Coordinates of N, CA, C and O in Angstrom, one line a residue:
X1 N -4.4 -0.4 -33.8 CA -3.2 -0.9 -33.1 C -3.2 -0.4 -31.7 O -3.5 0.7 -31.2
X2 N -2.8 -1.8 -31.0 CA -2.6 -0.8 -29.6 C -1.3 -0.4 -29.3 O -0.4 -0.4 -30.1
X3 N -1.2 0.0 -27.9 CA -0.3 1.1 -27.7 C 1.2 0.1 -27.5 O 1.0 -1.2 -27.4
X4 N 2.2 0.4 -27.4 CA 3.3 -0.8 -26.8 C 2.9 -0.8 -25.3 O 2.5 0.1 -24.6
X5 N 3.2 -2.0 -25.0 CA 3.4 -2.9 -23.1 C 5.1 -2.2 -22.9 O 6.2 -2.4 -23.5
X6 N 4.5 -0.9 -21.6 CA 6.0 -0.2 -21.0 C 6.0 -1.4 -19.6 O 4.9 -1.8 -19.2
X7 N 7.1 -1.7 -19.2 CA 7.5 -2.5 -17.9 C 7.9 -1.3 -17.3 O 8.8 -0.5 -17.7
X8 N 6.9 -1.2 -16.1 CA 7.6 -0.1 -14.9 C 8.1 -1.0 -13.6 O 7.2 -1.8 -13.1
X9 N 9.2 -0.9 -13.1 CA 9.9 -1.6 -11.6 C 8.7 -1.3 -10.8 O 8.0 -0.2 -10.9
X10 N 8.5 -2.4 -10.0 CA 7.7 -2.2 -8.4 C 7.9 -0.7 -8.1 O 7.1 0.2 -7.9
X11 N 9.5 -0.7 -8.0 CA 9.6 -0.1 -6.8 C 9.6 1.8 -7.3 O 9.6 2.7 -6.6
X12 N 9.6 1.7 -8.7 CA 8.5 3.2 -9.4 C 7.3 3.6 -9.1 O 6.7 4.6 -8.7
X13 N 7.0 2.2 -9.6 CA 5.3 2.8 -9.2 C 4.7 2.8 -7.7 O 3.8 3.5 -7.2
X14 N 5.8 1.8 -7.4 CA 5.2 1.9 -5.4 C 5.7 3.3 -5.1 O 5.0 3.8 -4.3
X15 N 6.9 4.3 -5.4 CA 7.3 5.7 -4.8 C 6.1 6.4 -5.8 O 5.2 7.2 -5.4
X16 N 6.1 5.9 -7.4 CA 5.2 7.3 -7.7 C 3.7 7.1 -7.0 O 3.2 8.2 -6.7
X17 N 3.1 6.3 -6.8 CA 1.5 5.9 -6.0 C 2.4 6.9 -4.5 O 2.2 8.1 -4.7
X18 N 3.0 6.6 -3.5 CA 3.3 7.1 -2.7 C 3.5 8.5 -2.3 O 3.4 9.0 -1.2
X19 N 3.9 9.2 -4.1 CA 4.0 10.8 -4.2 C 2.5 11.1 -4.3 O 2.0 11.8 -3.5
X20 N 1.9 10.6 -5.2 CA 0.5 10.6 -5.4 C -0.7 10.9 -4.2 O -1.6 11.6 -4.1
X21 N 0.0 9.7 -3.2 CA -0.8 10.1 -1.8 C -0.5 11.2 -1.2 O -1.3 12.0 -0.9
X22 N 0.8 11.4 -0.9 CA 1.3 12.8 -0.2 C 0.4 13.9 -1.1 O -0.6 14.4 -0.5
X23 N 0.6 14.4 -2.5 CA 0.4 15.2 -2.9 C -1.3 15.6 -2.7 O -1.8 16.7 -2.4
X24 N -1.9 14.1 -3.3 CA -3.5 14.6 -3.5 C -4.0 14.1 -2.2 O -5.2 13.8 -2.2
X25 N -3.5 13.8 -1.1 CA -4.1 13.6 0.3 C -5.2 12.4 -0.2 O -6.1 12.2 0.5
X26 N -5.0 12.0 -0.8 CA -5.9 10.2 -1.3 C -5.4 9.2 -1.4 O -4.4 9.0 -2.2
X27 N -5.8 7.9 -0.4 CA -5.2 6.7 -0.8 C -5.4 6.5 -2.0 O -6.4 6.9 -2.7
X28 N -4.0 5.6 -2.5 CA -3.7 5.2 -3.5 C -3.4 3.8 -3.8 O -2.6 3.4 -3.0
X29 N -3.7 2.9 -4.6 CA -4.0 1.1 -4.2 C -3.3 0.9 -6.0 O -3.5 1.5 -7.0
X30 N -2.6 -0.3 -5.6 CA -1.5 -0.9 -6.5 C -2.0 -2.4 -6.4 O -2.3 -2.8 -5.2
X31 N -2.2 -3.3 -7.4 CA -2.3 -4.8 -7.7 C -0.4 -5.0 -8.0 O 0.0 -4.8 -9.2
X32 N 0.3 -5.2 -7.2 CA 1.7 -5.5 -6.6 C 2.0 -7.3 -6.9 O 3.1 -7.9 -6.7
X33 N 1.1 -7.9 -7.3 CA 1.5 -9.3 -7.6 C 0.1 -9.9 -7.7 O -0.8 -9.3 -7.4
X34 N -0.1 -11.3 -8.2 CA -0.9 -12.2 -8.0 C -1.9 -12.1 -6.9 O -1.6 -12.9 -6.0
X35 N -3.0 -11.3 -6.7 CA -3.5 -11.3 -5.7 C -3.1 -10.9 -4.4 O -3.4 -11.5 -3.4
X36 N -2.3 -9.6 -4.7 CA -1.6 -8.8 -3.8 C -1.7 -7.1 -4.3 O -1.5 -6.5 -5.3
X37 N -2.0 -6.9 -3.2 CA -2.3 -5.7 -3.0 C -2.1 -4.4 -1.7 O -2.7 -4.4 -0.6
X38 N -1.3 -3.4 -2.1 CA -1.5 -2.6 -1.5 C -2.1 -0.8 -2.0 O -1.9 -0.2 -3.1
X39 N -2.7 -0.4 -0.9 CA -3.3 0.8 -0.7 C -2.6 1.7 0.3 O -2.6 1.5 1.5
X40 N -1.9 2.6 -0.3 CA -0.9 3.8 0.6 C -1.7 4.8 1.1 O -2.3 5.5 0.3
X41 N -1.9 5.1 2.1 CA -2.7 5.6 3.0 C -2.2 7.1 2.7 O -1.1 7.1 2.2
X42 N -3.0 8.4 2.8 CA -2.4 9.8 2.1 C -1.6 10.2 3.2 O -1.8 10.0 4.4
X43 N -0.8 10.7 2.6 CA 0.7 11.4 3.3 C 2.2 10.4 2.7 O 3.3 10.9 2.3
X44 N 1.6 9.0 2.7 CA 2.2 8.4 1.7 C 3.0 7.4 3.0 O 3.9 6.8 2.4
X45 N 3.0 7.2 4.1 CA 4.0 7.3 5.2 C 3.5 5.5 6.0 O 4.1 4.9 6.9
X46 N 2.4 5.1 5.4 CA 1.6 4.0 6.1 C 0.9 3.0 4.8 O 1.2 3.5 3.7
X47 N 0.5 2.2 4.9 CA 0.2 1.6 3.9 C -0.7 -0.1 4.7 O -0.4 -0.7 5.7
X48 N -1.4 -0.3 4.0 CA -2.6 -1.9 3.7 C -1.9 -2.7 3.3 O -1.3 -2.1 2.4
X49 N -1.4 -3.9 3.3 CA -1.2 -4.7 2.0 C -2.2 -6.1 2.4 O -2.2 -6.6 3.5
X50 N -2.8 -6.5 1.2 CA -4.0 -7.5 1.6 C -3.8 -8.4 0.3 O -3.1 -8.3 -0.7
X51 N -4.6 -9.3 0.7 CA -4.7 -10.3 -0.2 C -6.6 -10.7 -0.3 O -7.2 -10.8 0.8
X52 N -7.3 -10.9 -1.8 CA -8.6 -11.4 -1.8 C -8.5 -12.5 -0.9 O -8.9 -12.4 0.2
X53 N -7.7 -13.6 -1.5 CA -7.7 -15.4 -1.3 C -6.8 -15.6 -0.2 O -5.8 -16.3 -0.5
X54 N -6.8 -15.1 1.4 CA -5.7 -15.2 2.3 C -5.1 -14.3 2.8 O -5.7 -13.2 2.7
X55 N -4.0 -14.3 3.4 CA -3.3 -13.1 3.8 C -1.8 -13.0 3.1 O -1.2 -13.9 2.5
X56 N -1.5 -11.6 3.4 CA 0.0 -11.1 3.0 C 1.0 -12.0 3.8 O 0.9 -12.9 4.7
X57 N 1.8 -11.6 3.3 CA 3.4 -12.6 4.0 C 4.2 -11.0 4.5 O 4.5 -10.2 3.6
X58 N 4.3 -10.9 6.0 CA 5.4 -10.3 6.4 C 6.5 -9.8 5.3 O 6.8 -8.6 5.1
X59 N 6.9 -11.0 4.6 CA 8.2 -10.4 4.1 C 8.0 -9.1 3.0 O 8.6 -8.1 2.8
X60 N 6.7 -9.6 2.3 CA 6.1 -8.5 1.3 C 6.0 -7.3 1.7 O 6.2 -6.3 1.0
X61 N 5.6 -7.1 3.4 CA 5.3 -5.8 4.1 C 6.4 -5.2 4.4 O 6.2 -4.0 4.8
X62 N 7.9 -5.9 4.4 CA 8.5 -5.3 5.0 C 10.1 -4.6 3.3 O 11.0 -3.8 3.3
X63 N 9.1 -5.7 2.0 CA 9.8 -5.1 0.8 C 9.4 -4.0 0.4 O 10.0 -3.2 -0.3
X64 N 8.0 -3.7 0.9 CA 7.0 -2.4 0.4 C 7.7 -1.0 1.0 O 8.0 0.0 0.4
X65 N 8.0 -1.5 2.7 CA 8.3 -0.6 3.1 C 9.5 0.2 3.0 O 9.7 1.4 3.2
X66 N 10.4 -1.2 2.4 CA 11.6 -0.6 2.2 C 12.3 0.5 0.7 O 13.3 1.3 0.6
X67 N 11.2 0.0 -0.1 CA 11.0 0.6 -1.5 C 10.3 1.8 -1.1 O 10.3 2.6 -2.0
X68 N 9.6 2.2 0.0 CA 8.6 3.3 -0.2 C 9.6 4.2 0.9 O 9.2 5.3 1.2
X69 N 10.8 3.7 1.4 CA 11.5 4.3 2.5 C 10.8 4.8 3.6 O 10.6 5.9 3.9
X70 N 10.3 3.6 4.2 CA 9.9 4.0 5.4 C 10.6 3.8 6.9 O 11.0 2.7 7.1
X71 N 10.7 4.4 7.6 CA 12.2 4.7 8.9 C 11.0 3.9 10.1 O 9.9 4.3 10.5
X72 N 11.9 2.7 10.3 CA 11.8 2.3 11.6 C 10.0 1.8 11.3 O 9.1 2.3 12.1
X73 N 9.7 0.9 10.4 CA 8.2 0.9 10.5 C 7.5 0.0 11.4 O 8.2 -1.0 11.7
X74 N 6.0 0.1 12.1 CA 5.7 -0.9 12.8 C 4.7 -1.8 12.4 O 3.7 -1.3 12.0
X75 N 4.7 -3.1 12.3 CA 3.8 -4.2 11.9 C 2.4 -4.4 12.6 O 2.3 -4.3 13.8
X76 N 1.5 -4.6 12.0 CA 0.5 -5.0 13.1 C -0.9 -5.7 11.9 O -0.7 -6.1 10.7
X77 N -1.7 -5.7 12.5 CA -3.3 -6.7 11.5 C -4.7 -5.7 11.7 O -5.2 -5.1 12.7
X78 N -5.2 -5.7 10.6 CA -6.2 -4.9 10.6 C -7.3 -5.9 9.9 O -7.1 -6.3 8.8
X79 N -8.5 -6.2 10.6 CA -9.7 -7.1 10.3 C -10.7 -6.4 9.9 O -11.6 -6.1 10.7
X80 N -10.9 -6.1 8.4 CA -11.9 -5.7 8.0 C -13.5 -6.2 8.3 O -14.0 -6.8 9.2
X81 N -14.0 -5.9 7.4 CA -15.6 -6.8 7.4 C -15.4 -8.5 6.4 O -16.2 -9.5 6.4
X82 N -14.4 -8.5 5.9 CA -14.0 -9.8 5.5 C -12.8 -9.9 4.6 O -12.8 -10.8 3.7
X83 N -11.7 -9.2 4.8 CA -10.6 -9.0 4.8 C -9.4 -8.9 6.1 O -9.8 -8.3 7.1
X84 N -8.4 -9.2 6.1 CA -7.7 -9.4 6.8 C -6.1 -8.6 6.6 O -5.3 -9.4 6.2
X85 N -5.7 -7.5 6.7 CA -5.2 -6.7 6.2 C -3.3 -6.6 7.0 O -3.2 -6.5 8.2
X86 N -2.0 -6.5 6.2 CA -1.1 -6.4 7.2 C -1.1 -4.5 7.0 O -1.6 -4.0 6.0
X87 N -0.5 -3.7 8.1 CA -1.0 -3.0 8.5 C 0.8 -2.6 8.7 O 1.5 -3.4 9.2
X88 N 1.3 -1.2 8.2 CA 2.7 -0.7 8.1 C 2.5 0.9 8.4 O 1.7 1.6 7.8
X89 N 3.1 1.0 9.2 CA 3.1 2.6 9.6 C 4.4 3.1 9.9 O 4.9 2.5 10.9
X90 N 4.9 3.7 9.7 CA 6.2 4.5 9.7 C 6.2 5.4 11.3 O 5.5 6.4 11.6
X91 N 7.2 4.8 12.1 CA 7.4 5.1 13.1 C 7.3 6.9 13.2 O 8.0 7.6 12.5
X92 N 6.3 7.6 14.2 CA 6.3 8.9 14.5 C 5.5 10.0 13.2 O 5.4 11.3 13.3
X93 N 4.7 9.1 11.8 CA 4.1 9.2 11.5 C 3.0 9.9 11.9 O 2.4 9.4 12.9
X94 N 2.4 11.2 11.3 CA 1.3 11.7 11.6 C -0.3 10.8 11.1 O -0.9 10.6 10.0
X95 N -0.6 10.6 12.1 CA -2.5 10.1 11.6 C -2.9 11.0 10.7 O -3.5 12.0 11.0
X96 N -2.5 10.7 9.4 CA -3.8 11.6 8.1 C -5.0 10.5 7.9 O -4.8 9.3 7.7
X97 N -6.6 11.3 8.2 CA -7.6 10.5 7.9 C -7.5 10.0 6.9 O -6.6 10.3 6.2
X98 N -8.5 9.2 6.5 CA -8.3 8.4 4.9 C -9.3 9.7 4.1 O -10.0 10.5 4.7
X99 N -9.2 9.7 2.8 CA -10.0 11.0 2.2 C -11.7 10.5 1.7 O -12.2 9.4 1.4
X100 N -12.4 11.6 2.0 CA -13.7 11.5 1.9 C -14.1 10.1 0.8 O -13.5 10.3 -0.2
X101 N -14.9 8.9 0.7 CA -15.0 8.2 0.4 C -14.4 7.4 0.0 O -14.5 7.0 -1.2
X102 N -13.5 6.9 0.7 CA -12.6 6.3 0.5 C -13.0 4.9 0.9 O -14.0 5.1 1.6
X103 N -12.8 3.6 0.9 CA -13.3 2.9 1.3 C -12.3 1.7 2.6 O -11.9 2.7 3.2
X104 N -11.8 0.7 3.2 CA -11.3 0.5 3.8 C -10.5 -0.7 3.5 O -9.6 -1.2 4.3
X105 N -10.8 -1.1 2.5 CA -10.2 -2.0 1.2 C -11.0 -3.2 1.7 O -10.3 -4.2 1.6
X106 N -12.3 -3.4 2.2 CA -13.1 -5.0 2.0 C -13.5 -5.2 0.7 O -13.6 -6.3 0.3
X107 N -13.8 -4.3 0.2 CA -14.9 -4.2 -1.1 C -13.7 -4.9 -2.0 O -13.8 -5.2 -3.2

């Protein structure tokens, strides 16, 4: 037998992935919908959100940000090697590097 199907809210697993980054200084990456995706940058304070087949929609970046409480965040685009990424940083945010092999989310 398998185990029972638990439903966790978005907006649990987007804070607990987010404690996850703060604590273990490792990005942390969530499949958040249908070919949606974000990766929380460690500190927990910035975040990726991408899509394989296209790009994110603004509004998605700005529900992520609001469930992860982020103050005053800024928008912008990050172009991988064949990804196209929206790009959320929490105003006055410290630059934490991404953690040793970490990858940049093209793969």
């Amino acid at each position: 037998m398998s185990n029972p199907t638990v439903t966790v809210p978005i907006r649990e697993a987007l804070r607990y992935a987010q404690g996850r980054a703060e604590r273990l200084a490792r990005t942390q990456q969530l499949e958040i919908g249908e070919d949606l995706f974000v990766r929380i940058a460690p500190g927990g304070r910035k975040f990726l959100l991408f899509c394989l087949d296209g790009e994110p929609d603004r509004s998605a970046a700005e529900g992520v940000a609001a469930a992860l409480g982020l103050r005053n965040p800024a928008y912008g685009w990050h172009q991988g090697a064949t990804l196209r990424s929206l790009t959320v940083i929490e105003e006055g945010a410290a630059d934490v590097p991404e953690a040793a092999g970490a990858d940049d989310g093209d793969s």
